């Protein structure tokens, strides 16, 4: 909720650099990002107070493996949040929709996974089923 409020103006995304995160300070320097609505400086460490030391250690360790990770040019952008689909599109034993022939609902949006990896696995299962049905 804090990040939503921080970026509410035109849905800007709250951000801080990795160095700012470690030092717990906010700079107002302009940064570049592919996020089309823009960014707004925000103390992201406040959101992760309970896990701050974990993230701090991880960033410092990662910088040892990938130089430049800890800098004023590397940015952290708002927490990614998600919820799984509150509905599930029913499918039969062939993983096809029970009411729409040749529609193969899969992944998080269809209610069959809860994240990127499980969505990928479900997608593979559905693709294999389609190949078997089509006989190719």
N, CA, C and O atoms as a MOPAC input file, in Angstrom:
PM7 MOZYME 1SCF
protein

 N      0.82100 1    -1.18900 1     0.00000 1
 C      0.00000 1     0.00000 1     0.00000 1
 C      0.86800 1     1.25800 1     0.00000 1
 O      0.53700 1     2.25200 1    -0.64600 1
 N      1.98600 1     1.20300 1     0.73300 1
 C      2.87700 1     2.35900 1     0.77600 1
 C      3.40600 1     2.70700 1    -0.61400 1
 O      3.45100 1     3.87600 1    -0.99700 1
 N      3.80600 1     1.67600 1    -1.36500 1
 C      4.33300 1     1.92600 1    -2.70800 1
 C      3.24900 1     2.45300 1    -3.63400 1
 O      3.50700 1     3.32300 1    -4.46600 1
 N      2.05100 1     1.93400 1    -3.49500 1
 C      0.94900 1     2.43000 1    -4.31500 1
 C      0.72300 1     3.91700 1    -4.04000 1
 O      0.57700 1     4.71300 1    -4.96700 1
 N      0.69600 1     4.27600 1    -2.77400 1
 C      0.49000 1     5.68300 1    -2.42200 1
 C      1.63700 1     6.55500 1    -2.91700 1
 O      1.42100 1     7.67800 1    -3.37200 1
 N      2.85300 1     6.03400 1    -2.82700 1
 C      4.02500 1     6.80800 1    -3.26000 1
 C      3.99800 1     7.08100 1    -4.75900 1
 O      4.40800 1     8.15500 1    -5.19800 1
 N      3.52400 1     6.13300 1    -5.53700 1
 C      3.53700 1     6.27900 1    -6.98100 1
 C      2.19800 1     6.61300 1    -7.58800 1
 O      2.04500 1     6.55500 1    -8.80800 1
 N      1.22700 1     6.96100 1    -6.77300 1
 C     -0.14400 1     7.15800 1    -7.23500 1
 C     -0.26300 1     8.18400 1    -8.36000 1
 O     -1.07700 1     8.02800 1    -9.27000 1
 N      0.55300 1     9.22900 1    -8.28800 1
 C      0.50100 1    10.23400 1    -9.34700 1
 C      0.88900 1     9.57200 1   -10.67100 1
 O      2.06300 1     9.28200 1   -10.90200 1
 N     -0.07700 1     9.34100 1   -11.51600 1
 C      0.13100 1     8.72100 1   -12.82900 1
 C      0.76200 1     7.34000 1   -12.73100 1
 O      1.43500 1     6.89800 1   -13.66200 1
 N      0.55300 1     6.66200 1   -11.62100 1
 C      1.04200 1     5.29700 1   -11.41600 1
 C      2.54600 1     5.15400 1   -11.59900 1
 O      3.02100 1     4.17100 1   -12.16800 1
 N      3.27700 1     6.12100 1   -11.12200 1
 C      4.72800 1     6.01100 1   -11.16300 1
 C      5.16900 1     4.90700 1   -10.21200 1
 O      4.50100 1     4.61700 1    -9.21900 1
 N      6.29900 1     4.30200 1   -10.53100 1
 C      6.81100 1     3.21600 1    -9.69700 1
 C      7.84400 1     3.75000 1    -8.70800 1
 O      8.77800 1     4.44300 1    -9.11100 1
 N      7.69300 1     3.44200 1    -7.43500 1
 C      8.68800 1     3.83500 1    -6.43600 1
 C     10.00700 1     3.09900 1    -6.70400 1
 O     10.00000 1     1.93500 1    -7.10600 1
 N     11.12500 1     3.77500 1    -6.48300 1
 C     12.42600 1     3.15400 1    -6.72400 1
 C     13.46900 1     3.72500 1    -5.78400 1
 O     13.26900 1     4.77700 1    -5.17800 1
 N     14.57200 1     3.03000 1    -5.67200 1
 C     15.81000 1     3.56700 1    -5.10500 1
 C     16.95400 1     2.78900 1    -5.73700 1
 O     16.75200 1     1.68900 1    -6.25100 1
 N     18.14100 1     3.35100 1    -5.70000 1
 C     19.28100 1     2.61800 1    -6.24000 1
 C     19.71800 1     1.57900 1    -5.21000 1
 O     19.34900 1     1.65400 1    -4.03800 1
 N     20.50500 1     0.61600 1    -5.66400 1
 C     20.98600 1    -0.39700 1    -4.72300 1
 C     21.87100 1     0.24200 1    -3.66000 1
 O     21.83400 1    -0.16400 1    -2.49900 1
 N     22.66500 1     1.23700 1    -4.04400 1
 C     23.51300 1     1.92700 1    -3.06900 1
 C     22.65500 1     2.68700 1    -2.05500 1
 O     22.95100 1     2.67800 1    -0.86000 1
 N     21.60100 1     3.34100 1    -2.52700 1
 C     20.67400 1     4.03100 1    -1.61400 1
 C     20.04100 1     3.04000 1    -0.63500 1
 O     19.87800 1     3.34000 1     0.54800 1
 N     19.69100 1     1.87400 1    -1.13600 1
 C     19.07300 1     0.85500 1    -0.28700 1
 C     20.02900 1     0.45500 1     0.83100 1
 O     19.62500 1     0.35200 1     1.98900 1
 N     21.28800 1     0.23200 1     0.48900 1
 C     22.29300 1    -0.17100 1     1.47900 1
 C     22.55100 1     0.95500 1     2.47400 1
 O     22.65000 1     0.71500 1     3.67700 1
 N     22.66000 1     2.18300 1     1.97200 1
 C     22.97300 1     3.33500 1     2.82600 1
 C     21.73900 1     3.96100 1     3.47500 1
 O     21.86000 1     4.87300 1     4.29300 1
 N     20.55900 1     3.47400 1     3.11100 1
 C     19.29100 1     4.01100 1     3.62100 1
 C     19.18100 1     5.51900 1     3.41000 1
 O     18.93400 1     6.27900 1     4.34700 1
 N     19.36700 1     5.92400 1     2.18000 1
 C     19.16600 1     7.33000 1     1.82900 1
 C     18.58900 1     7.42000 1     0.43200 1
 O     18.73900 1     6.50900 1    -0.38200 1
 N     17.93700 1     8.52000 1     0.17300 1
 C     17.29000 1     8.71100 1    -1.12400 1
 C     17.96300 1     9.85500 1    -1.86700 1
 O     18.16000 1    10.94500 1    -1.33100 1
 N     18.30000 1     9.57800 1    -3.08700 1
 C     18.82400 1    10.62700 1    -3.97200 1
 C     17.69900 1    11.02500 1    -4.92200 1
 O     16.76500 1    10.25600 1    -5.14700 1
 N     17.79200 1    12.17800 1    -5.45000 1
 C     16.75500 1    12.59600 1    -6.38800 1
 C     17.29800 1    12.68900 1    -7.81000 1
 O     16.68800 1    13.30800 1    -8.68100 1
 N     18.45700 1    12.06100 1    -8.03200 1
 C     19.03200 1    12.04100 1    -9.37600 1
 C     18.06200 1    11.38900 1   -10.34900 1
 O     17.29500 1    10.50300 1    -9.97500 1
 N     18.10300 1    11.82800 1   -11.58200 1
 C     17.29200 1    11.18700 1   -12.61500 1
 C     17.89300 1     9.82700 1   -12.95300 1
 O     19.11000 1     9.68300 1   -13.06800 1
 N     17.05000 1     8.86500 1   -13.10600 1
 C     17.49100 1     7.53600 1   -13.52200 1
 C     16.66900 1     7.11500 1   -14.73000 1
 O     15.55700 1     7.59800 1   -14.94200 1
 N     17.22800 1     6.21500 1   -15.51000 1
 C     16.51800 1     5.72200 1   -16.67900 1
 C     15.92600 1     4.36000 1   -16.38100 1
 O     16.51400 1     3.55000 1   -15.66500 1
 N     14.76700 1     4.12600 1   -16.93600 1
 C     14.08300 1     2.85400 1   -16.75000 1
 C     13.17800 1     2.61500 1   -17.95000 1
 O     12.76900 1     3.55600 1   -18.63100 1
 N     12.87400 1     1.36000 1   -18.19900 1
 C     11.95500 1     1.03000 1   -19.28600 1
 C     10.50200 1     1.13800 1   -18.84000 1
 O      9.59000 1     0.99500 1   -19.65500 1
 N     10.28000 1     1.39200 1   -17.54200 1
 C      8.90600 1     1.51400 1   -17.05400 1
 C      8.29200 1     2.77200 1   -17.65300 1
 O      8.78200 1     3.87100 1   -17.39600 1
 N      7.22500 1     2.63700 1   -18.45000 1
 C      6.70400 1     3.75900 1   -19.23200 1
 C      6.07100 1     4.89700 1   -18.43200 1
 O      5.99800 1     6.01800 1   -18.93700 1
 N      5.62000 1     4.65600 1   -17.22500 1
 C      4.94200 1     5.71500 1   -16.47000 1
 C      5.89900 1     6.54000 1   -15.61400 1
 O      5.49600 1     7.53800 1   -15.01700 1
 N      7.14600 1     6.13300 1   -15.55500 1
 C      8.13100 1     6.89100 1   -14.80600 1
 C      8.32700 1     6.37500 1   -13.38700 1
 O      7.60700 1     5.49400 1   -12.91600 1
 N      9.31700 1     6.94600 1   -12.72700 1
 C      9.69000 1     6.51300 1   -11.38900 1
 C      9.62600 1     7.66800 1   -10.40500 1
 O      9.70200 1     8.83500 1   -10.78800 1
 N      9.48400 1     7.32500 1    -9.13500 1
 C      9.50600 1     8.31400 1    -8.06900 1
 C     10.41000 1     7.76500 1    -6.95600 1
 O     10.23900 1     6.61900 1    -6.54000 1
 N     11.38200 1     8.57700 1    -6.46200 1
 C     12.26900 1     8.09500 1    -5.40200 1
 C     11.47300 1     7.68200 1    -4.15600 1
 O     10.51900 1     8.35500 1    -3.76600 1
 N     11.88100 1     6.56800 1    -3.54200 1
 C     11.15500 1     6.06500 1    -2.37500 1
 C     12.08000 1     5.19900 1    -1.51900 1
 O     12.87800 1     4.43700 1    -2.06700 1
 N     11.99400 1     5.29700 1    -0.20100 1
 C     12.82800 1     4.47300 1     0.68700 1
 C     12.30400 1     3.03200 1     0.77600 1
 O     11.61200 1     2.67600 1     1.73000 1
 N     12.63400 1     2.22400 1    -0.20500 1
 C     12.11800 1     0.85800 1    -0.27600 1
 C     12.49200 1     0.01300 1     0.94900 1
 O     11.79400 1    -0.94800 1     1.27100 1
 N     13.57600 1     0.36300 1     1.62400 1
 C     13.96300 1    -0.40000 1     2.81500 1
 C     12.89700 1    -0.34900 1     3.90200 1
 O     12.84300 1    -1.23500 1     4.75500 1
 N     12.05700 1     0.66900 1     3.88200 1
 C     10.98800 1     0.75800 1     4.88500 1
 C      9.95700 1    -0.35900 1     4.69600 1
 O      9.34400 1    -0.81400 1     5.66100 1
 N      9.77500 1    -0.78800 1     3.47000 1
 C      8.82400 1    -1.85300 1     3.18500 1
 C      9.37600 1    -3.19800 1     3.64800 1
 O      8.63400 1    -4.07400 1     4.09300 1
 N     10.68600 1    -3.33800 1     3.53100 1
 C     11.33200 1    -4.60900 1     3.84300 1
 C     12.06300 1    -4.58100 1     5.18500 1
 O     13.06400 1    -5.27700 1     5.35500 1
 N     11.58900 1    -3.80500 1     6.11400 1
 C     12.29400 1    -3.62700 1     7.39100 1
 C     12.66900 1    -4.96000 1     8.04400 1
 O     13.79200 1    -5.12100 1     8.52100 1
 N     11.74700 1    -5.90100 1     8.06700 1
 C     12.02000 1    -7.18900 1     8.70600 1
 C     13.03800 1    -8.01500 1     7.92500 1
 O     13.74400 1    -8.83500 1     8.51200 1
 N     13.12100 1    -7.81600 1     6.63700 1
 C     14.03900 1    -8.58800 1     5.78200 1
 C     15.19700 1    -7.73300 1     5.27400 1
 O     15.95300 1    -8.17000 1     4.40700 1
 N     15.33900 1    -6.54100 1     5.79700 1
 C     16.35200 1    -5.61000 1     5.29700 1
 C     17.75600 1    -6.22400 1     5.31200 1
 O     18.47200 1    -6.15800 1     4.31200 1
 N     18.14600 1    -6.81300 1     6.43100 1
 C     19.49500 1    -7.37700 1     6.52200 1
 C     19.71800 1    -8.49400 1     5.51000 1
 O     20.81300 1    -8.62400 1     4.96100 1
 N     18.70900 1    -9.28400 1     5.26400 1
 C     18.79800 1   -10.33900 1     4.25200 1
 C     19.06400 1    -9.72800 1     2.87700 1
 O     19.99300 1   -10.14100 1     2.18300 1
 N     18.24600 1    -8.73900 1     2.48000 1
 C     18.41000 1    -8.10500 1     1.17200 1
 C     19.74100 1    -7.36700 1     1.07900 1
 O     20.40500 1    -7.40700 1     0.04400 1
 N     20.12400 1    -6.70500 1     2.14500 1
 C     21.39400 1    -5.96600 1     2.17600 1
 C     22.55500 1    -6.91900 1     1.91600 1
 O     23.41200 1    -6.64900 1     1.07300 1
 N     22.57900 1    -8.02000 1     2.63400 1
 C     23.63600 1    -9.01400 1     2.47100 1
 C     23.62900 1    -9.58700 1     1.06000 1
 O     24.68500 1    -9.77000 1     0.45500 1
 N     22.43600 1    -9.87200 1     0.53500 1
 C     22.31700 1   -10.44400 1    -0.81300 1
 C     22.85200 1    -9.48200 1    -1.87800 1
 O     23.54800 1    -9.90700 1    -2.80000 1
 N     22.53500 1    -8.20200 1    -1.75800 1
 C     23.00200 1    -7.20700 1    -2.73900 1
 C     24.51500 1    -7.08400 1    -2.68500 1
 O     25.17500 1    -7.05000 1    -3.72400 1
 N     25.06800 1    -7.01600 1    -1.48500 1
 C     26.52300 1    -6.90200 1    -1.33400 1
 C     27.21500 1    -8.14800 1    -1.89200 1
 O     28.22500 1    -8.03800 1    -2.58600 1
 N     26.67600 1    -9.32900 1    -1.59300 1
 C     27.24400 1   -10.57500 1    -2.09300 1
 C     27.13500 1   -10.65400 1    -3.61000 1
 O     28.07700 1   -11.07000 1    -4.28500 1
 N     25.99400 1   -10.25500 1    -4.13900 1
 C     25.79400 1   -10.29800 1    -5.58800 1
 C     26.76500 1    -9.36100 1    -6.29400 1
 O     27.22200 1    -9.66200 1    -7.39700 1
 N     27.08600 1    -8.22600 1    -5.67100 1
 C     28.03000 1    -7.28000 1    -6.25900 1
 C     29.42700 1    -7.89800 1    -6.37300 1
 O     30.19100 1    -7.53900 1    -7.27000 1
 N     29.75700 1    -8.80900 1    -5.48400 1
 C     31.05600 1    -9.49500 1    -5.56500 1
 C     31.10100 1   -10.40400 1    -6.79000 1
 O     32.16800 1   -10.62800 1    -7.36100 1
 N     29.95000 1   -10.92500 1    -7.19100 1
 C     29.86900 1   -11.83200 1    -8.33500 1
 C     29.60600 1   -11.09100 1    -9.64300 1
 O     30.02900 1   -11.53100 1   -10.71200 1
 N     28.91100 1    -9.97700 1    -9.54900 1
 C     28.56800 1    -9.18500 1   -10.72400 1
 C     28.85400 1    -7.72100 1   -10.39600 1
 O     27.98100 1    -6.99700 1    -9.91900 1
 N     30.08000 1    -7.30300 1   -10.65900 1
 C     30.49300 1    -5.93800 1   -10.31400 1
 C     29.56300 1    -4.90700 1   -10.94000 1
 O     29.18400 1    -5.01600 1   -12.10600 1
 N     29.20900 1    -3.92300 1   -10.15700 1
 C     28.31400 1    -2.86900 1   -10.62600 1
 C     26.90100 1    -3.00700 1   -10.08600 1
 O     26.07700 1    -2.10500 1   -10.23900 1
 N     26.62800 1    -4.13400 1    -9.45900 1
 C     25.29100 1    -4.33000 1    -8.87700 1
 C     25.02800 1    -3.30300 1    -7.78400 1
 O     23.90600 1    -2.81800 1    -7.63500 1
 N     26.05500 1    -2.97800 1    -7.02900 1
 C     25.93400 1    -2.01900 1    -5.92800 1
 C     26.43700 1    -0.67000 1    -6.42100 1
 O     27.63500 1    -0.38800 1    -6.37900 1
 N     25.50000 1     0.17000 1    -6.89300 1
 C     25.89100 1     1.46800 1    -7.45200 1
 C     24.69900 1     2.41700 1    -7.47500 1
 O     23.58700 1     2.06400 1    -7.08300 1
 N     24.96500 1     3.62300 1    -7.94300 1
 C     23.89800 1     4.60600 1    -8.11700 1
 C     23.21400 1     4.45500 1    -9.46900 1
 O     22.29500 1     5.20900 1    -9.79000 1
 N     23.65800 1     3.48400 1   -10.26200 1
 C     23.06000 1     3.27100 1   -11.58000 1
 C     22.19000 1     2.02900 1   -11.62000 1
 O     21.44500 1     1.81900 1   -12.57700 1
 N     22.28000 1     1.21100 1   -10.59300 1
 C     21.46500 1     0.00600 1   -10.52700 1
 C     20.26700 1     0.30800 1    -9.63900 1
 O     20.42400 1     0.70100 1    -8.48300 1
 N     19.08300 1     0.12400 1   -10.17900 1
 C     17.89400 1     0.52900 1    -9.42900 1
 C     17.02300 1    -0.65600 1    -9.01800 1
 O     16.95400 1    -1.68000 1    -9.69800 1
 N     16.37600 1    -0.47200 1    -7.89700 1
 C     15.35900 1    -1.39500 1    -7.41300 1
 C     14.03200 1    -0.68600 1    -7.62500 1
 O     13.86600 1     0.46300 1    -7.21500 1
 N     13.10200 1    -1.35700 1    -8.25400 1
 C     11.81200 1    -0.73300 1    -8.54100 1
 C     10.72300 1    -1.46000 1    -7.78200 1
 O     10.52700 1    -2.66200 1    -7.95800 1
 N     10.02400 1    -0.73900 1    -6.94700 1
 C      8.86300 1    -1.20700 1    -6.18900 1
 C      8.79600 1    -2.72600 1    -6.02100 1
 O      9.36800 1    -3.46100 1    -6.82600 1
 N      8.13300 1    -3.18100 1    -5.02800 1
 C      8.00200 1    -4.63100 1    -4.88700 1
 C      7.05300 1    -5.17100 1    -5.95200 1
 O      6.05000 1    -4.54300 1    -6.29200 1
 N      7.38800 1    -6.33100 1    -6.46200 1
 C      6.45900 1    -6.98400 1    -7.38100 1
 C      5.43000 1    -7.68700 1    -6.51200 1
 O      5.77400 1    -8.43200 1    -5.59400 1
 N      4.20100 1    -7.44600 1    -6.80500 1
 C      3.15200 1    -8.10600 1    -6.04300 1
 C      2.24800 1    -8.84300 1    -7.00100 1
 O      2.11100 1    -8.46500 1    -8.16400 1
 N      1.64400 1    -9.87900 1    -6.51200 1
 C      0.73700 1   -10.63600 1    -7.36000 1
 C     -0.21500 1   -11.42000 1    -6.47400 1
 O      0.04300 1   -11.66000 1    -5.29500 1
 N     -1.28100 1   -11.79500 1    -7.06100 1
 C     -2.16700 1   -12.75400 1    -6.43500 1
 C     -2.54600 1   -13.73400 1    -7.52100 1
 O     -2.64300 1   -13.37000 1    -8.69200 1
 N     -2.75300 1   -14.94300 1    -7.14300 1
 C     -3.18700 1   -15.92200 1    -8.12300 1
 C     -4.63300 1   -15.63300 1    -8.49100 1
 O     -5.36600 1   -14.96100 1    -7.76600 1
 N     -5.01100 1   -16.16000 1    -9.63000 1
 C     -6.37300 1   -15.93800 1   -10.10700 1
 C     -7.38800 1   -16.44800 1    -9.08900 1
 O     -7.25200 1   -17.55900 1    -8.57800 1
 N     -8.39800 1   -15.64400 1    -8.79500 1
 C     -9.41500 1   -16.08900 1    -7.84000 1
 C    -10.40000 1   -17.08400 1    -8.45800 1
 O    -11.26300 1   -17.63400 1    -7.77300 1
 N    -10.25200 1   -17.30000 1    -9.75300 1
 C    -11.14000 1   -18.25400 1   -10.42900 1
 C    -10.29200 1   -19.31800 1   -11.11300 1
 O     -9.09200 1   -19.13300 1   -11.31500 1
 N    -10.90700 1   -20.39800 1   -11.45600 1
 C    -10.22400 1   -21.44100 1   -12.21300 1
 C    -11.10500 1   -21.81400 1   -13.39000 1
 O    -12.27600 1   -22.15000 1   -13.21100 1
 N    -10.55800 1   -21.75700 1   -14.57700 1
 C    -11.27700 1   -22.18100 1   -15.76900 1
 C    -11.18300 1   -23.70300 1   -15.81800 1
 O    -10.09100 1   -24.25500 1   -15.95200 1
 N    -12.29700 1   -24.36500 1   -15.71100 1
 C    -12.29300 1   -25.82700 1   -15.63900 1
 C    -11.81000 1   -26.43200 1   -16.94500 1
 O    -12.15400 1   -25.98600 1   -18.04000 1
 N    -10.99200 1   -27.47500 1   -16.77900 1
 C    -10.51300 1   -28.19600 1   -17.94700 1
 C    -10.67300 1   -29.70200 1   -17.72600 1
 O    -10.72700 1   -30.18200 1   -16.59400 1
 N    -10.74700 1   -30.42300 1   -18.83500 1
 C    -10.97300 1   -31.87400 1   -18.75600 1
 C     -9.64200 1   -32.62800 1   -18.66000 1
 O     -8.58500 1   -32.03200 1   -18.45500 1
 N     -9.72300 1   -33.96300 1   -18.81300 1
 C     -8.52100 1   -34.79900 1   -18.69200 1
 C     -7.49300 1   -34.51100 1   -19.78000 1
 O     -6.32300 1   -34.86700 1   -19.63700 1
 N     -7.91800 1   -33.87200 1   -20.86000 1
 C     -7.00200 1   -33.46100 1   -21.93000 1
 C     -6.48700 1   -32.03700 1   -21.73900 1
 O     -5.81700 1   -31.48800 1   -22.61400 1
 N     -6.80200 1   -31.45000 1   -20.60300 1
 C     -6.43400 1   -30.07300 1   -20.24300 1
 C     -7.12200 1   -29.03400 1   -21.11600 1
 O     -6.69100 1   -27.88200 1   -21.18100 1
 N     -8.20400 1   -29.44800 1   -21.79400 1
 C     -8.99100 1   -28.56200 1   -22.63800 1
 C    -10.15200 1   -28.00400 1   -21.81400 1
 O    -10.66800 1   -28.67800 1   -20.92200 1
 N    -10.54900 1   -26.79800 1   -22.11000 1
 C    -11.69000 1   -26.19400 1   -21.42800 1
 C    -12.90100 1   -27.11400 1   -21.53500 1
 O    -13.15500 1   -27.69000 1   -22.59200 1
 N    -13.64300 1   -27.25200 1   -20.44600 1
 C    -14.80600 1   -28.14200 1   -20.46400 1
 C    -15.95500 1   -27.57700 1   -21.28400 1
 O    -16.86000 1   -28.32400 1   -21.65600 1
 N    -15.94800 1   -26.29100 1   -21.57600 1
 C    -17.06500 1   -25.72900 1   -22.33500 1
 C    -16.65000 1   -25.03300 1   -23.63200 1
 O    -17.50600 1   -24.51600 1   -24.34800 1
 N    -15.34800 1   -25.01200 1   -23.94800 1
 C    -14.90800 1   -24.39200 1   -25.19600 1
 C    -13.87400 1   -25.30500 1   -25.84800 1
 O    -12.72500 1   -25.37100 1   -25.41200 1
 N    -14.29200 1   -25.99900 1   -26.88300 1
 C    -13.42000 1   -26.95700 1   -27.55000 1
 C    -12.16600 1   -26.27600 1   -28.09700 1
 O    -12.23400 1   -25.19600 1   -28.68300 1
 N    -11.03400 1   -26.92000 1   -27.89500 1
 C     -9.71400 1   -26.47700 1   -28.34000 1
 C     -9.21400 1   -25.19800 1   -27.66200 1
 O     -8.32500 1   -24.52300 1   -28.18200 1
 N     -9.78300 1   -24.87300 1   -26.51400 1
 C     -9.23800 1   -23.81500 1   -25.66900 1
 C     -8.53200 1   -24.52300 1   -24.51800 1
 O     -9.13800 1   -25.32500 1   -23.80700 1
 N     -7.26700 1   -24.22500 1   -24.34500 1
 C     -6.45800 1   -24.88000 1   -23.32500 1
 C     -6.02900 1   -23.86400 1   -22.27300 1
 O     -4.94500 1   -23.28800 1   -22.37100 1
 N     -6.87500 1   -23.64000 1   -21.26600 1
 C     -6.51100 1   -22.67900 1   -20.21800 1
 C     -5.30300 1   -23.18600 1   -19.43900 1
 O     -5.24000 1   -24.35600 1   -19.06400 1
 N     -4.35800 1   -22.30500 1   -19.20400 1
 C     -3.19300 1   -22.72300 1   -18.43400 1
 C     -2.56500 1   -21.52000 1   -17.74000 1
 O     -2.84300 1   -20.36800 1   -18.07300 1
 N     -1.72700 1   -21.81800 1   -16.78700 1
 C     -0.98000 1   -20.78100 1   -16.09200 1
 C     -1.77000 1   -20.09100 1   -15.00500 1
 O     -2.86200 1   -20.51300 1   -14.62200 1
 N     -1.18400 1   -19.02500 1   -14.52800 1
 C     -1.73200 1   -18.31200 1   -13.37100 1
 C     -3.08600 1   -17.67900 1   -13.64500 1
 O     -3.98300 1   -17.74900 1   -12.80400 1
 N     -3.24600 1   -17.06900 1   -14.79900 1
 C     -4.49800 1   -16.40100 1   -15.11200 1
 C     -5.69300 1   -17.34300 1   -15.20700 1
 O     -6.83500 1   -16.93500 1   -14.99600 1
 N     -5.42200 1   -18.59700 1   -15.52500 1
 C     -6.48900 1   -19.58900 1   -15.61700 1
 C     -6.70500 1   -20.31300 1   -14.29300 1
 O     -7.61900 1   -21.12600 1   -14.16000 1
 N     -5.84800 1   -20.00600 1   -13.30900 1
 C     -6.00600 1   -20.59000 1   -11.97800 1
 C     -5.26100 1   -21.89200 1   -11.76000 1
 O     -5.59000 1   -22.64100 1   -10.84000 1
 N     -4.25600 1   -22.18200 1   -12.59100 1
 C     -3.54300 1   -23.45000 1   -12.48500 1
 C     -2.10400 1   -23.31500 1   -12.00000 1
 O     -1.35300 1   -24.29000 1   -12.03700 1
 N     -1.71100 1   -22.15300 1   -11.55700 1
 C     -0.35800 1   -21.99200 1   -11.02200 1
 C     -0.32900 1   -20.74700 1   -10.14800 1
 O     -1.29700 1   -19.98900 1   -10.07600 1
 N      0.79700 1   -20.56000 1    -9.49300 1
 C      0.89700 1   -19.42500 1    -8.58100 1
 C      2.13800 1   -18.58400 1    -8.78700 1
 O      2.50200 1   -17.80100 1    -7.91000 1
 N      2.79300 1   -18.72700 1    -9.92100 1
 C      3.99900 1   -17.94200 1   -10.17100 1
 C      4.62200 1   -18.31100 1   -11.50100 1
 O      4.07000 1   -19.10700 1   -12.26000 1
 N      5.75800 1   -17.73600 1   -11.77200 1
 C      6.37300 1   -17.87400 1   -13.09100 1
 C      6.84000 1   -19.29700 1   -13.38200 1
 O      6.66800 1   -19.78100 1   -14.50000 1
 N      7.41900 1   -19.96700 1   -12.40900 1
 C      7.92000 1   -21.32200 1   -12.64300 1
 C      6.76700 1   -22.30900 1   -12.79200 1
 O      6.74100 1   -23.10700 1   -13.72900 1
 N      5.82500 1   -22.25200 1   -11.87000 1
 C      4.70500 1   -23.19200 1   -11.96900 1
 C      3.86200 1   -22.90500 1   -13.21800 1
 O      3.25700 1   -23.82200 1   -13.77400 1
 N      3.81600 1   -21.64500 1   -13.66500 1
 C      3.11700 1   -21.32200 1   -14.91500 1
 C      3.84400 1   -21.95000 1   -16.10400 1
 O      3.21200 1   -22.48200 1   -17.01700 1
 N      5.16500 1   -21.88300 1   -16.08300 1
 C      5.95200 1   -22.47900 1   -17.16500 1
 C      5.74200 1   -23.99000 1   -17.21300 1
 O      5.58000 1   -24.56900 1   -18.28700 1
 N      5.74500 1   -24.62100 1   -16.03700 1
 C      5.53800 1   -26.07300 1   -15.97300 1
 C      4.14300 1   -26.42800 1   -16.49100 1
 O      3.99100 1   -27.38100 1   -17.25500 1
 N      3.12900 1   -25.67000 1   -16.08000 1
 C      1.77200 1   -25.93100 1   -16.55700 1
 C      1.69500 1   -25.72900 1   -18.06800 1
 O      1.02200 1   -26.49300 1   -18.76100 1
 N      2.37000 1   -24.71900 1   -18.57900 1
 C      2.39300 1   -24.46700 1   -20.02100 1
 C      3.01300 1   -25.62300 1   -20.79200 1
 O      2.54300 1   -25.98400 1   -21.87100 1
 N      4.07300 1   -26.20200 1   -20.23100 1
 C      4.70900 1   -27.35800 1   -20.86600 1
 C      3.74800 1   -28.54200 1   -20.88800 1
 O      3.61500 1   -29.21600 1   -21.90900 1
 N      3.07800 1   -28.79600 1   -19.76200 1
 C      2.11300 1   -29.89900 1   -19.69800 1
 C      1.01100 1   -29.70900 1   -20.73400 1
 O      0.62500 1   -30.66000 1   -21.41400 1
 N      0.50900 1   -28.49700 1   -20.85600 1
 C     -0.55200 1   -28.22000 1   -21.82700 1
 C     -0.02000 1   -28.37600 1   -23.25400 1
 O     -0.69700 1   -28.95300 1   -24.10400 1
 N      1.17500 1   -27.87000 1   -23.52300 1
 C      1.75300 1   -27.99700 1   -24.86500 1
 C      1.92700 1   -29.46300 1   -25.25000 1
 O      1.63200 1   -29.85500 1   -26.37900 1
 N      2.41000 1   -30.27100 1   -24.30200 1
 C      2.56500 1   -31.70300 1   -24.58000 1
 C      1.22000 1   -32.36600 1   -24.87200 1
 O      1.11800 1   -33.21800 1   -25.75500 1
 N      0.20000 1   -31.97300 1   -24.13100 1
 C     -1.13900 1   -32.53600 1   -24.34600 1
 C     -1.66300 1   -32.15400 1   -25.73500 1
 O     -2.23900 1   -32.98500 1   -26.43600 1
 N     -1.45900 1   -30.89300 1   -26.12600 1
 C     -1.89800 1   -30.43700 1   -27.44600 1
 C     -1.19100 1   -31.23700 1   -28.54000 1
 O     -1.82300 1   -31.65600 1   -29.51000 1
 N      0.10500 1   -31.44700 1   -28.38700 1
 C      0.86900 1   -32.22400 1   -29.37700 1
 C      0.29600 1   -33.64000 1   -29.47600 1
 O      0.13200 1   -34.16800 1   -30.57600 1
 N     -0.00800 1   -34.25500 1   -28.32700 1
 C     -0.58000 1   -35.60000 1   -28.33700 1
 C     -1.95100 1   -35.63100 1   -29.00500 1
 O     -2.25600 1   -36.56100 1   -29.75200 1
 N     -2.76800 1   -34.63600 1   -28.74500 1
 C     -4.11800 1   -34.58500 1   -29.34100 1
 C     -4.05200 1   -34.39400 1   -30.84100 1
 O     -4.80700 1   -35.02500 1   -31.58100 1
 N     -3.14700 1   -33.52300 1   -31.30500 1
 C     -3.04000 1   -33.25600 1   -32.72000 1
 C     -2.25300 1   -34.34100 1   -33.46500 1
 O     -2.25600 1   -34.39600 1   -34.69500 1
 N     -1.58000 1   -35.20100 1   -32.69000 1
 C     -0.85200 1   -36.30800 1   -33.31200 1
 C      0.38900 1   -35.89500 1   -34.04900 1
 O      0.73300 1   -36.49100 1   -35.06900 1
 N      1.05600 1   -34.90700 1   -33.56200 1
 C      2.29600 1   -34.46000 1   -34.25400 1
 C      3.50300 1   -34.77900 1   -33.43900 1
 O      4.62400 1   -34.48300 1   -33.85300 1

